[in-house]
Structure formats: C-alpha cells, structure tokens
Short mmCIF file of C-alpha atoms in Angstrom, two decimals:
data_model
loop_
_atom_site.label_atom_id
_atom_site.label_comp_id
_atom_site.label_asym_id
_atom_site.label_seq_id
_atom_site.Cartn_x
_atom_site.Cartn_y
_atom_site.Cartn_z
CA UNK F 1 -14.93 3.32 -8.01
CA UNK F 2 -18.08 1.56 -7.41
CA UNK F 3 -16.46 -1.84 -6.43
CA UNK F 4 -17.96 -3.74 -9.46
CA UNK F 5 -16.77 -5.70 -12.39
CA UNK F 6 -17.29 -5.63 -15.79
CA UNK F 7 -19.65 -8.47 -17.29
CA UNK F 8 -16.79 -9.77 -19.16
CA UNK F 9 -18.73 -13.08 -20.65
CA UNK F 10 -21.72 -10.82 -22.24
CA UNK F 11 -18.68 -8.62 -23.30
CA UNK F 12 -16.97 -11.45 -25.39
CA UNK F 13 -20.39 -13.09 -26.48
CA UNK F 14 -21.64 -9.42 -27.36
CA UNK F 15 -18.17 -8.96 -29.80
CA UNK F 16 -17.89 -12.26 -31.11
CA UNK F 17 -21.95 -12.46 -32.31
CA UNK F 18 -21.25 -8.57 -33.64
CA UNK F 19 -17.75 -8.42 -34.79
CA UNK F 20 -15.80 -10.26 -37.35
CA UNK F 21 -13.33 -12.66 -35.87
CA UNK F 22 -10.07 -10.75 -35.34
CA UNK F 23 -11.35 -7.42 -35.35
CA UNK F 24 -11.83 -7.02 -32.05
CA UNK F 25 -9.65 -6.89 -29.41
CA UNK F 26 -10.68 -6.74 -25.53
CA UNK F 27 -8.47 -5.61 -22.57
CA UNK F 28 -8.63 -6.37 -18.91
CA UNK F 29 -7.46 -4.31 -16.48
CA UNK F 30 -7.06 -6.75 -13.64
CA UNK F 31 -5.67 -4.22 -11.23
CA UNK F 32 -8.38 -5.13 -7.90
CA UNK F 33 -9.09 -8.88 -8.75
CA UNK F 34 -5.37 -9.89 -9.01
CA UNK F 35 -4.62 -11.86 -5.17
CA UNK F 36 -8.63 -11.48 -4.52
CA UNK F 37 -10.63 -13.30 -7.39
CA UNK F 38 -10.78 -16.48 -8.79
CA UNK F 39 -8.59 -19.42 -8.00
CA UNK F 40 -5.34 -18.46 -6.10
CA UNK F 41 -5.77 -15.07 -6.99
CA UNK F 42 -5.54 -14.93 -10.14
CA UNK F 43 -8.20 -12.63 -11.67
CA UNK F 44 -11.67 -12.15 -13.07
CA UNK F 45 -10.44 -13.54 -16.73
CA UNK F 46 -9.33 -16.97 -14.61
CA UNK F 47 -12.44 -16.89 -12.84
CA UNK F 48 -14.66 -17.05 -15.78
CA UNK F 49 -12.55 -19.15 -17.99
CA UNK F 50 -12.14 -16.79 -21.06
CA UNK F 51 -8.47 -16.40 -21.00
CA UNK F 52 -8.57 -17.53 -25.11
CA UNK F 53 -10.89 -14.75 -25.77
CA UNK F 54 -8.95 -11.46 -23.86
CA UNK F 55 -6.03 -10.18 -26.00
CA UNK F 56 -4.21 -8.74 -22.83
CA UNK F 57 -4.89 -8.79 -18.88
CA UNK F 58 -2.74 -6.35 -17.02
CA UNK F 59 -1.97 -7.04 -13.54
CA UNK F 60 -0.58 -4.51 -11.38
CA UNK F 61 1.75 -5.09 -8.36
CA UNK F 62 0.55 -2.73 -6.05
CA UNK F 63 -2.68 -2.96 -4.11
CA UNK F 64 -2.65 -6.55 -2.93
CA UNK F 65 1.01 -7.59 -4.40
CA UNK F 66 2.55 -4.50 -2.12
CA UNK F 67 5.61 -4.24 -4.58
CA UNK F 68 5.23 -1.84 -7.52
CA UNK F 69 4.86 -2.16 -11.38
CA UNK F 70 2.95 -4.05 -13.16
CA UNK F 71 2.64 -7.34 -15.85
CA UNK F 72 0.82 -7.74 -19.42
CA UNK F 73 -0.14 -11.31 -20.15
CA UNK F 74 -0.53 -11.64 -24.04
CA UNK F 75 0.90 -13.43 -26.94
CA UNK F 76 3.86 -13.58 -27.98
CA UNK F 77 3.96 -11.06 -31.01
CA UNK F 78 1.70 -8.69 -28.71
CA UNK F 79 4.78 -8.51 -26.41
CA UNK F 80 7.44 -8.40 -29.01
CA UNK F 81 5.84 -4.63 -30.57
CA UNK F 82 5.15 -3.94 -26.65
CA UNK F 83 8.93 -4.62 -26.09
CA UNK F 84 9.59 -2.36 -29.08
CA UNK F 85 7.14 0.39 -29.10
CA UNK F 86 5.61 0.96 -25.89
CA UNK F 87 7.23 4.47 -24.81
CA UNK F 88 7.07 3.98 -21.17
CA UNK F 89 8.63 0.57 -21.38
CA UNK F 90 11.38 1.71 -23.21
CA UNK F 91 12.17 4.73 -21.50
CA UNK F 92 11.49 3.45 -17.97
CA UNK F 93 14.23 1.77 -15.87
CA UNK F 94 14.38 -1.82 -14.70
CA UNK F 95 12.89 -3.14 -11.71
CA UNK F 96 15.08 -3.11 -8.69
CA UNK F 97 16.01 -6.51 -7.18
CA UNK F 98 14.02 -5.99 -4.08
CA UNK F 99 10.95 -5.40 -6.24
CA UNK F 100 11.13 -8.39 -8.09
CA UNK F 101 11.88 -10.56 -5.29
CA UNK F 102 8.80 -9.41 -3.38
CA UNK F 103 6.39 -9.92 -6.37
CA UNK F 104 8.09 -13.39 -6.51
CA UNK F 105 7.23 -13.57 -3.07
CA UNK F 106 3.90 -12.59 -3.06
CA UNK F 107 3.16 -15.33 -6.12
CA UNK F 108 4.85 -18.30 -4.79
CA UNK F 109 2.34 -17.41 -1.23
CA UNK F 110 -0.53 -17.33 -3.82
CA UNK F 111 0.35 -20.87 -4.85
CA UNK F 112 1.04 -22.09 -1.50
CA UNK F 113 -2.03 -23.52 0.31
CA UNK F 114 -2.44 -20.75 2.69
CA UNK F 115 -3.93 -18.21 0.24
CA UNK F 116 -6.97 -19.90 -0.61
CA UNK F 117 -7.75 -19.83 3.35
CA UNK F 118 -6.71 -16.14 3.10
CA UNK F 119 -8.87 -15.17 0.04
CA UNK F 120 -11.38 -17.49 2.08
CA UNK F 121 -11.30 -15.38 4.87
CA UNK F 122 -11.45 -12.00 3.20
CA UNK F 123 -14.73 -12.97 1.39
CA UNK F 124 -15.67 -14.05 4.69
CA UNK F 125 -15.23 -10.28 5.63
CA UNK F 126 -16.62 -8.78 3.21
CA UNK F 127 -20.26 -10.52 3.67
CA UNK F 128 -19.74 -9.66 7.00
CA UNK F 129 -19.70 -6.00 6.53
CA UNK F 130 -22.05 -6.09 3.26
CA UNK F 131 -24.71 -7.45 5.58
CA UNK F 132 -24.00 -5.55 8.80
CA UNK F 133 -23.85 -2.06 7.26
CA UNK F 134 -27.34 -2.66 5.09
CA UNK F 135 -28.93 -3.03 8.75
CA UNK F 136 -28.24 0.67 8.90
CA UNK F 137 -30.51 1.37 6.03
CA UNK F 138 -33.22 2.12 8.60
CA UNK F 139 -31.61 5.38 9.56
CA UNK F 140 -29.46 6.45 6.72
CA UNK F 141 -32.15 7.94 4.97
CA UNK F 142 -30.24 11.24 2.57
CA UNK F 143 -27.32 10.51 4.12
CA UNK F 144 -25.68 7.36 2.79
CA UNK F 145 -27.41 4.83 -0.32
CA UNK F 146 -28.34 1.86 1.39
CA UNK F 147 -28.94 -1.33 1.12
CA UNK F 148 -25.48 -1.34 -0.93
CA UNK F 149 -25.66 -3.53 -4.18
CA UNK F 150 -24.26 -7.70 -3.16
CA UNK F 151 -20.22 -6.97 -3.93
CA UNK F 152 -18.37 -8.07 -6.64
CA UNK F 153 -15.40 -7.30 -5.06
CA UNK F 154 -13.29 -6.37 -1.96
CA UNK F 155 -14.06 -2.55 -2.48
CA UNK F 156 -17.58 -0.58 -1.02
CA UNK F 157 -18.84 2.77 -2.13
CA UNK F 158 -20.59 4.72 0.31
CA UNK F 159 -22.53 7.01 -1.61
CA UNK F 160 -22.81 10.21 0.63
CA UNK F 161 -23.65 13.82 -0.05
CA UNK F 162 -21.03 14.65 3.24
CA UNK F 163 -18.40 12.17 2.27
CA UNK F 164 -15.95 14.34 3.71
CA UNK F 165 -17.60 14.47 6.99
CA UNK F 166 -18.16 11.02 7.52
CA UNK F 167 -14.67 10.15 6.17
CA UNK F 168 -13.38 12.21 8.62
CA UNK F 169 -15.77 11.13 11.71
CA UNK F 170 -13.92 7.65 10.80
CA UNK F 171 -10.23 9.00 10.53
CA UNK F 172 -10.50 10.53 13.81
CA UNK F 173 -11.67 7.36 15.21
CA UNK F 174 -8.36 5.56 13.94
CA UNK F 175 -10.38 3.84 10.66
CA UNK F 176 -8.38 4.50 7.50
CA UNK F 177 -11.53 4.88 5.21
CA UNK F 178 -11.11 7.81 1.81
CA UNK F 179 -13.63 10.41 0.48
CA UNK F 180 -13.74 10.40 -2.98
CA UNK F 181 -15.03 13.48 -4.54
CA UNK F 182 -15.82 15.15 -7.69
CA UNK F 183 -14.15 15.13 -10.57
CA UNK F 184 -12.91 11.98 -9.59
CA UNK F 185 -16.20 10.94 -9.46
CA UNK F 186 -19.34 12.48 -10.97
CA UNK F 187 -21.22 15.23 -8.66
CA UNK F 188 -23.97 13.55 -6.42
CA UNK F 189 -22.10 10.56 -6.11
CA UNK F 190 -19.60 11.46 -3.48
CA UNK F 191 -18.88 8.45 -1.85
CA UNK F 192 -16.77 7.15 1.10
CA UNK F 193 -14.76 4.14 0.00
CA UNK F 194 -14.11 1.24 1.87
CA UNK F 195 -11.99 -1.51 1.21
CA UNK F 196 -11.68 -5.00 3.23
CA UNK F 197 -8.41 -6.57 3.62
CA UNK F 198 -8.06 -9.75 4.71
CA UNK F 199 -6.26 -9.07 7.69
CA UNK F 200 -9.38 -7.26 9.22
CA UNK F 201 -11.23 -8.69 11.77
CA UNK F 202 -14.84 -8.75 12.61
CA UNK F 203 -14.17 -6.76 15.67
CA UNK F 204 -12.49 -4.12 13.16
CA UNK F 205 -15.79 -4.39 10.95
CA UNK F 206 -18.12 -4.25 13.86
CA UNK F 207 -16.36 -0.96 14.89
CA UNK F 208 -16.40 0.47 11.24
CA UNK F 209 -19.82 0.04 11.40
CA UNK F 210 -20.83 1.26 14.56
CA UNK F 211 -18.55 4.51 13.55
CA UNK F 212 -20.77 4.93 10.84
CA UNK F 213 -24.03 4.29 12.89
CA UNK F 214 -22.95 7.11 15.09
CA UNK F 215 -21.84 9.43 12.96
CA UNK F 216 -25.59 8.70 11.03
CA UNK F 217 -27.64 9.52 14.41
CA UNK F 218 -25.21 12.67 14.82
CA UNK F 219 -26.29 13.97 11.21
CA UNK F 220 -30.18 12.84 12.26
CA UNK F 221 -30.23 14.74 15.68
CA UNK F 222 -28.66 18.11 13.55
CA UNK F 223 -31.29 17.73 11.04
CA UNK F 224 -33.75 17.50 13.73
CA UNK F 225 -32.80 20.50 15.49
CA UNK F 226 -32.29 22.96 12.35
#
C-alpha cells in the first residue's frame, strides 16, 4: 500500500547469519515488480541477484501482464507437493486458451527490445511526478504528507485525512486515482493511491498534479474562512 519494497538482501543476510541452513524459507510476492523491475521485467529477486536464496517468487498475471492467474517459480519437489496438495490448484479449473496466449504475449514483448524503452519510459514518469508533486509541499500542510519518500516502485501513497474528497475532486476531473481507507489501511493513514503506467504522459502528470494543487488551495481557502 505504501509503494515500497521489502529489503530483501538484509532479509536473506539477516536469516542466513541467524538461522541454520535449511530452516528457513523466504517467499516473494512479486505481484507489482513483475513487467516494472529489474531487467526485462522480471522482478525485485532478478534485480538483486538472490534468486538461489528465495524458495518461491510468485508472479501474478494481472496488474501489468493484463491476463489473469498467476505463476510460482520454485524447485522442482516444491512444485511436485504444490501440484499435489495445494487446494486451490487442485480444485480450480485450467486456464482458458485466450489467457495463456496473452501471458505468452505479454512475455515474449518483455523479451523483445521494446520493453526496456517502455520500463525506461515509465521510470521516466514516475520521477517526473515524484518531483513535481513534492513542489506542492509548500501548501499541503494537514492535508496531504509531503515531500513523499524517493519511490521504489510504480505505486504513490497520498497520505490524506480527506482521501475521499480529493479522490473524488480527481475522478470528476476524468483522473482514475483510488481512496484507500481503513481497515484496508490503518486509521490516520488514509491515503489516495496513485499509480504510473507507462503509457502516461507528462501532460497527463502535469494535469494530475495541478488537480491536486487545486483541490489543496480549495481545502486552504475553507479552512481560512471557518
């Protein structure tokens, strides 16, 4: 929810100084970093060069892959008891052709050499925003955190008391930004969440963040006046 990642290499140094070898076992959920980080896409573990030291990375197909499902990478025996164990595996159906051939799709792009201009450009984008909406921090004072903390990923939290309000000063302005509330999230950190796709451009950014701007002197001027 907060856009970060998990410091993976203290994470394996941390188990393997601590914990007898094979007695621990770490899992990465991979679901926001699979098509966005490291080399062609293919994840945080990739990134950092630990894939010896994770026992299983899950990948999911939606989000960036725009199919459905999702993969386990992981030895062998791991996915023989998966194959006969795991409930929701066994019970589930298969895949339908169109599913498969999208995800196949969407991998053979991430090998192609467009998609390193096209993770390129959506780093590109997200600096770009990181660095235009901290120049708001002058005036966002009790209404949105800022400066936000340097991104780790494609996905922003604005952290807002009136989520809703803002989210909804956006929607109505044709931006498809979410409020995330409690329980999802724990009370006083409401936040707005924002995440940059690729496909955005800076003219989309710039008017993101000049919805935001106005919607932030609207909230000043009421304070002012109550």
């Amino acid at each position: 929810m907060d856009g970060d990642t998990a410091p993976i290499e203290s994470i394996c140094e941390l188990t393997k100084r601590l914990i007898p070898e094979g007695h621990c076992y770490i899992i990465v959920d991979e679901a926001h970093s699979t098509g966005v980080i490291g080399s062609q896409g293919k994840g945080l573990v990739c990134q950092k060069g630990l894939e010896d030291h994770i026992f299983i990375r899950l990948h999911t197909f939606g989000k960036a892959v725009h199919a459905s499902g999702s993969i386990v990478i992981c030895s062998k025996i791991t996915k023989q008891y998966l194959v006969n164990y795991a409930r929701p595996l066994i019970y589930s159906t298969a895949m339908t052709f169109s599913n498969l051939a999208l995800i196949k799709c969407h991998y053979d792009y991430l090998a192609s050499p467009e998609a390193p201009l096209q993770i390129e450009t959506l780093w590109e984008r997200v600096s770009y925003f990181y660095h235009k909406t901290n120049q708001l921090a002058t005036i966002s004072s009790g209404f949105i955190s800022l400066p936000l903390p340097r991104p780790q990923s494609s996905i922003f939290a604005l952290i807002c008391p009136k989520s809703k309000s803002l989210a909804k000063f956006c929607q109505d302005k044709g931006v498809m930004v979410r409020a995330i509330v409690y329980p999802t999230v724990p009370k006083g950190l409401e936040r707005v969440r924002v995440c940059i796709h690729a496909a955005n451009t800076v003219e989309d950014i710039d008017f993101l963040v000049s919805s935001i701007e106005e919607w932030l002197r609207l909230e000043a001027s009421r304070s002012v006046r109550l």
